[in-house]
Amino acid sequence: MSIYAVGHKVPDSDSIVGAIALSYLKNQIGEEVIPARLGELSPETQFIIDKFGFDAPELKLSYAGHSLYIVDHSDIALAPDDIDQATILGIVDHHKLGDLTSDTPLECWIRPVGCSNTVIKMMYDFHQVAIPKDIAGIMLCAILSDTVIFKSPTCTTADIRCVEVLAEIAGVEDFKALGMEMFEVKSAVLDTPMRDLVMRDFKNFYMNGTHIGIGQLEVIDLSIFDEMKADLAADLAKLKQEEGQHTVMLLLTDIMKEGSELIIYSDDEQLVEKAYGKSTTDNKVWLEGVLSRKKQIVPQLQQVFA
Ligand code: MG
Ligand code: MG
Ligand code: MG
């Protein structure tokens, strides 16, 4: 039996970096924890770990008989498929409370901040463990990614303070420039298969039993999608047919204009109207000021399906 730290399915930078940073902390305080992941790295995450000299955590899908620290989620739909056969030792997260539960007492670090790595920084402070330079570097990138370089409404003063401290440890002088460099990598969507783009940051939710899938692509300039938007939309519709969700959405987020174009296919034609008070044209609508799936998209849908 081993102990693993693992983030959510279709891992983002917060999930991968969180697994690495939490494992290091646990190892320092005498608990042997192995970082793991539930899927392939995104180009952004690859950029981050290459930059600071890390290898990808072990790809591991099955955890039966093992113990786990869950990072960056607490939803069964986003967790390992056989999590019911594993022992959950702890949850480190910054999302709404999900439906995971445990058989034994567990350690819970859940805070309404912009990134799980901000919570992990609090854990380092609590345990008085120094953060190594390279780990500070990847944690700082994860926070810049999740908070969209502080623009997201999920960003708190704790996240900003945390980035400042981590940048100092990592020796990163201009962290906003590093953030933009990261989003440049994230914006490189040309010559990528449509399904890879739809699935790059895709999450399935069960809202009162209704299956909803929501993907998001965050780029510096939305015009990059002009040529491929029709193909993206067609692939999203195809995904819905294949997987049978009630609703599938893809958010094309422009981090400079600070808004998102929502592409949606739903069994309920009025859903966007009910949730966001807007009507769609050709299954699309611009949502001004919307950057955050967890804060500006999911809660409104939860209410519709409550
Ligand atoms: Mg995440
Ligand atoms: Mg996160
Ligand atoms: Mg995100």
mmCIF file of C-alpha atoms and ligand atoms in Angstrom:
data_model
loop_
_atom_site.group_PDB
_atom_site.id
_atom_site.type_symbol
_atom_site.label_atom_id
_atom_site.label_comp_id
_atom_site.label_asym_id
_atom_site.label_seq_id
_atom_site.Cartn_x
_atom_site.Cartn_y
_atom_site.Cartn_z
ATOM 1 C CA MET A 1 0.000 0.000 0.000
ATOM 2 C CA SER A 2 1.333 3.417 -0.989
ATOM 3 C CA ILE A 3 0.193 6.975 -0.467
ATOM 4 C CA TYR A 4 -0.424 9.173 -3.500
ATOM 5 C CA ALA A 5 -1.312 12.822 -4.074
ATOM 6 C CA VAL A 6 -3.448 13.279 -7.159
ATOM 7 C CA GLY A 7 -5.420 16.068 -8.810
ATOM 8 C CA HIS A 8 -8.518 15.835 -11.004
ATOM 9 C CA LYS A 9 -9.171 14.070 -14.308
ATOM 10 C CA VAL A 10 -8.025 16.044 -17.370
ATOM 11 C CA PRO A 11 -5.383 17.591 -15.110
ATOM 12 C CA ASP A 12 -4.565 21.293 -15.291
ATOM 13 C CA SER A 13 -1.437 22.976 -13.948
ATOM 14 C CA ASP A 14 -2.931 23.350 -10.454
ATOM 15 C CA SER A 15 -3.623 19.595 -10.277
ATOM 16 C CA ILE A 16 -0.166 18.545 -11.474
ATOM 17 C CA VAL A 17 1.812 21.125 -9.503
ATOM 18 C CA GLY A 18 -0.389 20.571 -6.443
ATOM 19 C CA ALA A 19 0.428 16.848 -6.467
ATOM 20 C CA ILE A 20 4.171 17.606 -6.665
ATOM 21 C CA ALA A 21 4.167 20.399 -4.070
ATOM 22 C CA LEU A 22 1.966 18.547 -1.583
ATOM 23 C CA SER A 23 4.025 15.345 -1.896
ATOM 24 C CA TYR A 24 7.246 17.233 -1.187
ATOM 25 C CA LEU A 25 5.708 18.859 1.900
ATOM 26 C CA LYS A 26 4.413 15.513 3.188
ATOM 27 C CA ASN A 27 7.799 13.883 2.591
ATOM 28 C CA GLN A 28 9.460 16.657 4.614
ATOM 29 C CA ILE A 29 7.179 16.000 7.590
ATOM 30 C CA GLY A 30 7.811 12.270 7.497
ATOM 31 C CA GLU A 31 5.004 10.864 5.351
ATOM 32 C CA GLU A 32 6.032 9.173 2.119
ATOM 33 C CA VAL A 33 3.704 10.496 -0.581
ATOM 34 C CA ILE A 34 4.063 9.940 -4.345
ATOM 35 C CA PRO A 35 2.759 12.555 -6.807
ATOM 36 C CA ALA A 36 0.495 11.115 -9.510
ATOM 37 C CA ARG A 37 -1.797 12.263 -12.313
ATOM 38 C CA LEU A 38 -4.997 11.090 -13.989
ATOM 39 C CA GLY A 39 -4.196 12.188 -17.540
ATOM 40 C CA GLU A 40 -1.872 13.818 -20.039
ATOM 41 C CA LEU A 41 -0.200 17.162 -19.404
ATOM 42 C CA SER A 42 -1.508 20.235 -21.194
ATOM 43 C CA PRO A 43 1.042 22.283 -23.186
ATOM 44 C CA GLU A 44 0.886 24.927 -20.434
ATOM 45 C CA THR A 45 1.717 22.412 -17.696
ATOM 46 C CA GLN A 46 4.514 20.902 -19.794
ATOM 47 C CA PHE A 47 5.959 24.405 -20.200
ATOM 48 C CA ILE A 48 5.849 24.970 -16.423
ATOM 49 C CA ILE A 49 7.517 21.733 -15.378
ATOM 50 C CA ASP A 50 10.141 21.990 -18.132
ATOM 51 C CA LYS A 51 10.960 25.537 -17.098
ATOM 52 C CA PHE A 52 11.689 24.545 -13.493
ATOM 53 C CA GLY A 53 13.206 21.136 -14.269
ATOM 54 C CA PHE A 54 10.587 18.653 -13.083
ATOM 55 C CA ASP A 55 9.417 15.372 -14.583
ATOM 56 C CA ALA A 56 5.712 14.707 -14.979
ATOM 57 C CA PRO A 57 4.205 12.859 -12.009
ATOM 58 C CA GLU A 58 3.478 9.163 -12.557
ATOM 59 C CA LEU A 59 0.386 8.474 -14.706
ATOM 60 C CA LYS A 60 -1.781 6.329 -12.467
ATOM 61 C CA LEU A 61 -5.477 5.670 -12.988
ATOM 62 C CA SER A 62 -6.224 2.986 -10.387
ATOM 63 C CA TYR A 63 -5.904 3.482 -6.619
ATOM 64 C CA ALA A 64 -7.709 0.471 -5.127
ATOM 65 C CA GLY A 65 -6.049 -0.513 -1.843
ATOM 66 C CA HIS A 66 -3.950 2.684 -1.696
ATOM 67 C CA SER A 67 -4.265 5.890 0.311
ATOM 68 C CA LEU A 68 -4.803 9.274 -1.280
ATOM 69 C CA TYR A 69 -4.520 12.987 -0.889
ATOM 70 C CA ILE A 70 -7.008 14.555 -3.285
ATOM 71 C CA VAL A 71 -5.977 17.893 -4.796
ATOM 72 C CA ASP A 72 -7.993 20.564 -6.652
ATOM 73 C CA HIS A 73 -11.417 18.839 -6.501
ATOM 74 C CA SER A 74 -13.819 17.012 -4.230
ATOM 75 C CA ASP A 75 -16.242 15.653 -6.851
ATOM 76 C CA ILE A 76 -16.578 11.928 -7.530
ATOM 77 C CA ALA A 77 -16.957 12.660 -11.266
ATOM 78 C CA LEU A 78 -13.480 14.235 -11.352
ATOM 79 C CA ALA A 79 -11.739 11.710 -9.069
ATOM 80 C CA PRO A 80 -10.130 8.325 -9.879
ATOM 81 C CA ASP A 81 -12.763 5.790 -11.033
ATOM 82 C CA ASP A 82 -12.014 3.338 -8.194
ATOM 83 C CA ILE A 83 -11.712 5.937 -5.435
ATOM 84 C CA ASP A 84 -14.359 4.063 -3.432
ATOM 85 C CA GLN A 85 -11.737 1.325 -2.956
ATOM 86 C CA ALA A 86 -9.055 3.763 -1.743
ATOM 87 C CA THR A 87 -8.619 5.508 1.608
ATOM 88 C CA ILE A 88 -8.863 9.293 1.395
ATOM 89 C CA LEU A 89 -6.369 10.790 3.855
ATOM 90 C CA GLY A 90 -7.005 14.402 2.907
ATOM 91 C CA ILE A 91 -8.465 16.939 0.497
ATOM 92 C CA VAL A 92 -6.723 20.172 -0.552
ATOM 93 C CA ASP A 93 -9.029 22.262 -2.692
ATOM 94 C CA HIS A 94 -10.559 25.618 -3.626
ATOM 95 C CA HIS A 95 -13.838 24.592 -5.332
ATOM 96 C CA LYS A 96 -17.347 24.204 -4.043
ATOM 97 C CA LEU A 97 -17.652 21.197 -1.764
ATOM 98 C CA GLY A 98 -18.285 18.113 -3.887
ATOM 99 C CA ASP A 99 -19.737 14.693 -3.151
ATOM 100 C CA LEU A 100 -16.612 12.748 -2.124
ATOM 101 C CA THR A 101 -16.821 11.274 1.337
ATOM 102 C CA SER A 102 -14.559 9.138 3.521
ATOM 103 C CA ASP A 103 -14.719 6.141 5.853
ATOM 104 C CA THR A 104 -12.157 7.515 8.266
ATOM 105 C CA PRO A 105 -11.251 10.946 9.673
ATOM 106 C CA LEU A 106 -9.385 13.039 7.128
ATOM 107 C CA GLU A 107 -7.353 16.203 6.801
ATOM 108 C CA CYS A 108 -9.269 18.924 4.924
ATOM 109 C CA TRP A 109 -7.723 22.129 3.637
ATOM 110 C CA ILE A 110 -10.416 23.850 1.604
ATOM 111 C CA ARG A 111 -10.350 27.618 1.173
ATOM 112 C CA PRO A 112 -12.246 30.003 -1.140
ATOM 113 C CA VAL A 113 -9.068 31.234 -2.824
ATOM 114 C CA GLY A 114 -7.963 31.289 -6.475
ATOM 115 C CA CYS A 115 -5.805 28.171 -6.522
ATOM 116 C CA SER A 116 -5.104 24.945 -4.606
ATOM 117 C CA ASN A 117 -1.431 25.894 -4.551
ATOM 118 C CA THR A 118 -2.274 28.952 -2.467
ATOM 119 C CA VAL A 119 -3.772 26.540 0.061
ATOM 120 C CA ILE A 120 -0.649 24.334 -0.175
ATOM 121 C CA LYS A 121 1.515 27.395 0.544
ATOM 122 C CA MET A 122 -0.554 27.893 3.725
ATOM 123 C CA MET A 123 0.197 24.255 4.612
ATOM 124 C CA TYR A 124 3.949 24.815 4.171
ATOM 125 C CA ASP A 125 3.674 27.828 6.471
ATOM 126 C CA PHE A 126 1.638 25.872 9.022
ATOM 127 C CA HIS A 127 4.247 23.087 9.108
ATOM 128 C CA GLN A 128 7.118 25.584 8.944
ATOM 129 C CA VAL A 129 8.667 23.831 5.963
ATOM 130 C CA ALA A 130 10.782 25.939 3.583
ATOM 131 C CA ILE A 131 9.685 25.838 -0.065
ATOM 132 C CA PRO A 132 12.558 24.942 -2.426
ATOM 133 C CA LYS A 133 13.249 27.361 -5.262
ATOM 134 C CA ASP A 134 12.031 25.076 -8.067
ATOM 135 C CA ILE A 135 8.824 24.131 -6.250
ATOM 136 C CA ALA A 136 8.153 27.817 -5.545
ATOM 137 C CA GLY A 137 8.503 28.407 -9.301
ATOM 138 C CA ILE A 138 5.910 25.850 -10.342
ATOM 139 C CA MET A 139 3.513 26.842 -7.533
ATOM 140 C CA LEU A 140 3.715 30.463 -8.627
ATOM 141 C CA CYS A 141 2.872 29.450 -12.209
ATOM 142 C CA ALA A 142 -0.082 27.345 -11.073
ATOM 143 C CA ILE A 143 -1.513 30.324 -9.169
ATOM 144 C CA LEU A 144 -0.981 32.676 -12.122
ATOM 145 C CA SER A 145 -2.746 30.144 -14.350
ATOM 146 C CA ASP A 146 -5.757 29.502 -12.109
ATOM 147 C CA THR A 147 -6.240 33.204 -11.320
ATOM 148 C CA VAL A 148 -5.622 34.253 -14.963
ATOM 149 C CA ILE A 149 -2.785 36.502 -13.747
ATOM 150 C CA PHE A 150 -5.056 37.901 -10.973
ATOM 151 C CA LYS A 151 -7.892 38.847 -13.366
ATOM 152 C CA SER A 152 -10.260 36.076 -12.369
ATOM 153 C CA PRO A 153 -13.001 36.948 -9.846
ATOM 154 C CA THR A 154 -11.766 33.905 -7.888
ATOM 155 C CA CYS A 155 -8.476 35.694 -7.138
ATOM 156 C CA THR A 156 -8.009 36.873 -3.545
ATOM 157 C CA THR A 157 -5.387 38.975 -1.765
ATOM 158 C CA ALA A 158 -4.062 35.682 -0.353
ATOM 159 C CA ASP A 159 -3.262 34.514 -3.910
ATOM 160 C CA ILE A 160 -1.512 37.776 -4.801
ATOM 161 C CA ARG A 161 0.528 37.815 -1.605
ATOM 162 C CA CYS A 162 1.401 34.170 -2.160
ATOM 163 C CA VAL A 163 2.665 34.818 -5.706
ATOM 164 C CA GLU A 164 4.809 37.715 -4.464
ATOM 165 C CA VAL A 165 6.440 35.539 -1.808
ATOM 166 C CA LEU A 166 6.919 32.579 -4.170
ATOM 167 C CA ALA A 167 8.403 34.828 -6.879
ATOM 168 C CA GLU A 168 10.986 36.014 -4.390
ATOM 169 C CA ILE A 169 11.891 32.445 -3.387
ATOM 170 C CA ALA A 170 12.014 31.327 -7.027
ATOM 171 C CA GLY A 171 14.032 34.351 -8.118
ATOM 172 C CA VAL A 172 11.415 35.340 -10.691
ATOM 173 C CA GLU A 173 11.659 39.078 -11.155
ATOM 174 C CA ASP A 174 8.743 39.773 -13.456
ATOM 175 C CA PHE A 175 6.052 37.242 -12.607
ATOM 176 C CA LYS A 176 3.425 38.939 -14.775
ATOM 177 C CA ALA A 177 5.690 38.513 -17.805
ATOM 178 C CA LEU A 178 6.089 34.851 -16.897
ATOM 179 C CA GLY A 179 2.302 34.614 -16.640
ATOM 180 C CA MET A 180 1.877 36.108 -20.110
ATOM 181 C CA GLU A 181 4.509 33.732 -21.495
ATOM 182 C CA MET A 182 2.460 30.863 -20.058
ATOM 183 C CA PHE A 183 -0.761 32.134 -21.625
ATOM 184 C CA GLU A 184 1.067 32.505 -24.972
ATOM 185 C CA VAL A 185 1.808 28.773 -24.764
ATOM 186 C CA LYS A 186 -1.820 28.147 -23.812
ATOM 187 C CA SER A 187 -2.982 30.219 -26.789
ATOM 188 C CA ALA A 188 -1.143 28.044 -29.314
ATOM 189 C CA VAL A 189 -4.183 26.142 -30.505
ATOM 190 C CA LEU A 190 -3.478 25.972 -34.241
ATOM 191 C CA ASP A 191 -2.772 22.557 -35.787
ATOM 192 C CA THR A 192 -4.394 20.761 -32.858
ATOM 193 C CA PRO A 193 -7.175 18.213 -33.392
ATOM 194 C CA MET A 194 -10.606 19.647 -32.468
ATOM 195 C CA ARG A 195 -11.298 16.927 -29.912
ATOM 196 C CA ASP A 196 -8.015 17.662 -28.126
ATOM 197 C CA LEU A 197 -9.056 21.297 -27.808
ATOM 198 C CA VAL A 198 -12.583 20.483 -26.626
ATOM 199 C CA MET A 199 -11.147 18.098 -24.003
ATOM 200 C CA ARG A 200 -8.096 20.150 -22.975
ATOM 201 C CA ASP A 201 -9.747 21.543 -19.836
ATOM 202 C CA PHE A 202 -13.036 19.627 -19.762
ATOM 203 C CA LYS A 203 -15.015 18.727 -16.646
ATOM 204 C CA ASN A 204 -18.078 16.571 -16.202
ATOM 205 C CA PHE A 205 -20.569 17.513 -13.495
ATOM 206 C CA TYR A 206 -23.689 15.818 -12.154
ATOM 207 C CA MET A 207 -26.100 18.532 -11.094
ATOM 208 C CA ASN A 208 -28.902 16.921 -9.155
ATOM 209 C CA GLY A 209 -28.422 13.896 -11.406
ATOM 210 C CA THR A 210 -28.185 15.865 -14.665
ATOM 211 C CA HIS A 211 -24.983 15.220 -16.579
ATOM 212 C CA ILE A 212 -23.295 18.422 -17.790
ATOM 213 C CA GLY A 213 -19.886 18.746 -19.473
ATOM 214 C CA ILE A 214 -18.054 22.068 -19.539
ATOM 215 C CA GLY A 215 -14.770 22.772 -21.299
ATOM 216 C CA GLN A 216 -12.757 25.970 -21.315
ATOM 217 C CA LEU A 217 -9.983 27.378 -23.504
ATOM 218 C CA GLU A 218 -8.274 30.511 -22.227
ATOM 219 C CA VAL A 219 -6.380 32.534 -24.828
ATOM 220 C CA ILE A 220 -4.842 35.966 -25.237
ATOM 221 C CA ASP A 221 -6.851 36.811 -28.354
ATOM 222 C CA LEU A 222 -10.107 35.086 -29.290
ATOM 223 C CA SER A 223 -9.628 35.809 -32.987
ATOM 224 C CA ILE A 224 -7.322 32.785 -33.061
ATOM 225 C CA PHE A 225 -10.535 30.711 -33.104
ATOM 226 C CA ASP A 226 -12.135 32.556 -36.058
ATOM 227 C CA GLU A 227 -11.191 29.959 -38.656
ATOM 228 C CA MET A 228 -11.876 26.923 -36.491
ATOM 229 C CA LYS A 229 -14.926 27.912 -34.464
ATOM 230 C CA ALA A 230 -17.395 26.048 -36.678
ATOM 231 C CA ASP A 231 -15.310 22.869 -36.455
ATOM 232 C CA LEU A 232 -14.936 23.247 -32.692
ATOM 233 C CA ALA A 233 -18.704 23.642 -32.288
ATOM 234 C CA ALA A 234 -19.358 20.627 -34.518
ATOM 235 C CA ASP A 235 -16.991 18.503 -32.441
ATOM 236 C CA LEU A 236 -18.639 19.650 -29.219
ATOM 237 C CA ALA A 237 -22.032 18.594 -30.606
ATOM 238 C CA LYS A 238 -20.506 15.251 -31.605
ATOM 239 C CA LEU A 239 -19.114 14.746 -28.092
ATOM 240 C CA LYS A 240 -22.602 15.253 -26.651
ATOM 241 C CA GLN A 241 -23.955 12.601 -29.019
ATOM 242 C CA GLU A 242 -21.218 10.164 -28.029
ATOM 243 C CA GLU A 243 -21.314 10.701 -24.279
ATOM 244 C CA GLY A 244 -24.980 11.542 -23.804
ATOM 245 C CA GLN A 245 -24.679 14.621 -21.592
ATOM 246 C CA HIS A 246 -27.814 16.719 -21.097
ATOM 247 C CA THR A 247 -25.697 19.778 -21.889
ATOM 248 C CA VAL A 248 -22.196 20.380 -23.206
ATOM 249 C CA MET A 249 -20.524 23.780 -23.142
ATOM 250 C CA LEU A 250 -17.246 25.173 -24.341
ATOM 251 C CA LEU A 251 -16.048 28.512 -22.990
ATOM 252 C CA LEU A 252 -13.695 30.400 -25.277
ATOM 253 C CA THR A 253 -12.204 32.870 -22.851
ATOM 254 C CA ASP A 254 -10.396 36.012 -23.956
ATOM 255 C CA ILE A 255 -8.161 36.940 -21.030
ATOM 256 C CA MET A 256 -7.378 40.399 -22.401
ATOM 257 C CA LYS A 257 -10.959 41.417 -23.285
ATOM 258 C CA GLU A 258 -12.058 39.672 -20.072
ATOM 259 C CA GLY A 259 -15.053 37.752 -21.284
ATOM 260 C CA SER A 260 -16.027 34.419 -22.782
ATOM 261 C CA GLU A 261 -17.866 33.191 -25.803
ATOM 262 C CA LEU A 262 -20.016 30.266 -24.739
ATOM 263 C CA ILE A 263 -20.781 27.525 -27.256
ATOM 264 C CA ILE A 264 -23.578 25.290 -26.019
ATOM 265 C CA TYR A 265 -25.569 22.230 -27.037
ATOM 266 C CA SER A 266 -28.333 21.326 -24.613
ATOM 267 C CA ASP A 267 -31.517 19.281 -24.363
ATOM 268 C CA ASP A 268 -33.024 22.446 -22.844
ATOM 269 C CA GLU A 269 -33.114 25.232 -25.436
ATOM 270 C CA GLN A 270 -33.841 27.808 -22.708
ATOM 271 C CA LEU A 271 -30.939 26.846 -20.456
ATOM 272 C CA VAL A 272 -28.671 29.827 -21.213
ATOM 273 C CA GLU A 273 -31.615 32.165 -20.746
ATOM 274 C CA LYS A 274 -32.451 30.569 -17.375
ATOM 275 C CA ALA A 275 -28.879 30.476 -16.094
ATOM 276 C CA TYR A 276 -27.322 33.639 -17.521
ATOM 277 C CA GLY A 277 -30.272 35.750 -18.701
ATOM 278 C CA LYS A 278 -29.007 35.803 -22.294
ATOM 279 C CA SER A 279 -30.184 34.261 -25.517
ATOM 280 C CA THR A 280 -27.965 32.356 -27.915
ATOM 281 C CA THR A 281 -27.511 32.792 -31.646
ATOM 282 C CA ASP A 282 -26.377 29.672 -33.508
ATOM 283 C CA ASN A 283 -25.665 27.976 -30.164
ATOM 284 C CA LYS A 284 -23.314 30.793 -29.151
ATOM 285 C CA VAL A 285 -23.378 33.802 -26.838
ATOM 286 C CA TRP A 286 -20.795 36.323 -25.575
ATOM 287 C CA LEU A 287 -20.691 36.584 -21.792
ATOM 288 C CA GLU A 288 -19.025 39.855 -20.838
ATOM 289 C CA GLY A 289 -16.793 39.669 -17.765
ATOM 290 C CA VAL A 290 -17.000 35.886 -17.490
ATOM 291 C CA LEU A 291 -13.586 34.310 -16.841
ATOM 292 C CA SER A 292 -14.272 31.685 -14.188
ATOM 293 C CA ARG A 293 -16.100 28.407 -14.727
ATOM 294 C CA LYS A 294 -16.235 27.651 -11.005
ATOM 295 C CA LYS A 295 -17.602 31.032 -9.974
ATOM 296 C CA GLN A 296 -19.492 32.441 -12.970
ATOM 297 C CA ILE A 297 -20.759 29.375 -14.861
ATOM 298 C CA VAL A 298 -21.246 26.378 -12.550
ATOM 299 C CA PRO A 299 -23.172 27.983 -9.627
ATOM 300 C CA GLN A 300 -25.773 29.531 -11.976
ATOM 301 C CA LEU A 301 -26.333 26.120 -13.596
ATOM 302 C CA GLN A 302 -26.570 24.397 -10.197
ATOM 303 C CA GLN A 303 -29.412 26.760 -9.371
ATOM 304 C CA VAL A 304 -31.306 25.870 -12.539
ATOM 305 C CA PHE A 305 -31.000 22.155 -11.730
ATOM 306 C CA ALA A 306 -31.558 22.518 -7.955
HETATM 307 MG MG MG B 1 -8.153 22.498 -11.667
HETATM 308 MG MG MG B 2 -7.423 24.886 -9.222
HETATM 309 MG MG MG B 3 -8.824 26.751 -14.742
#
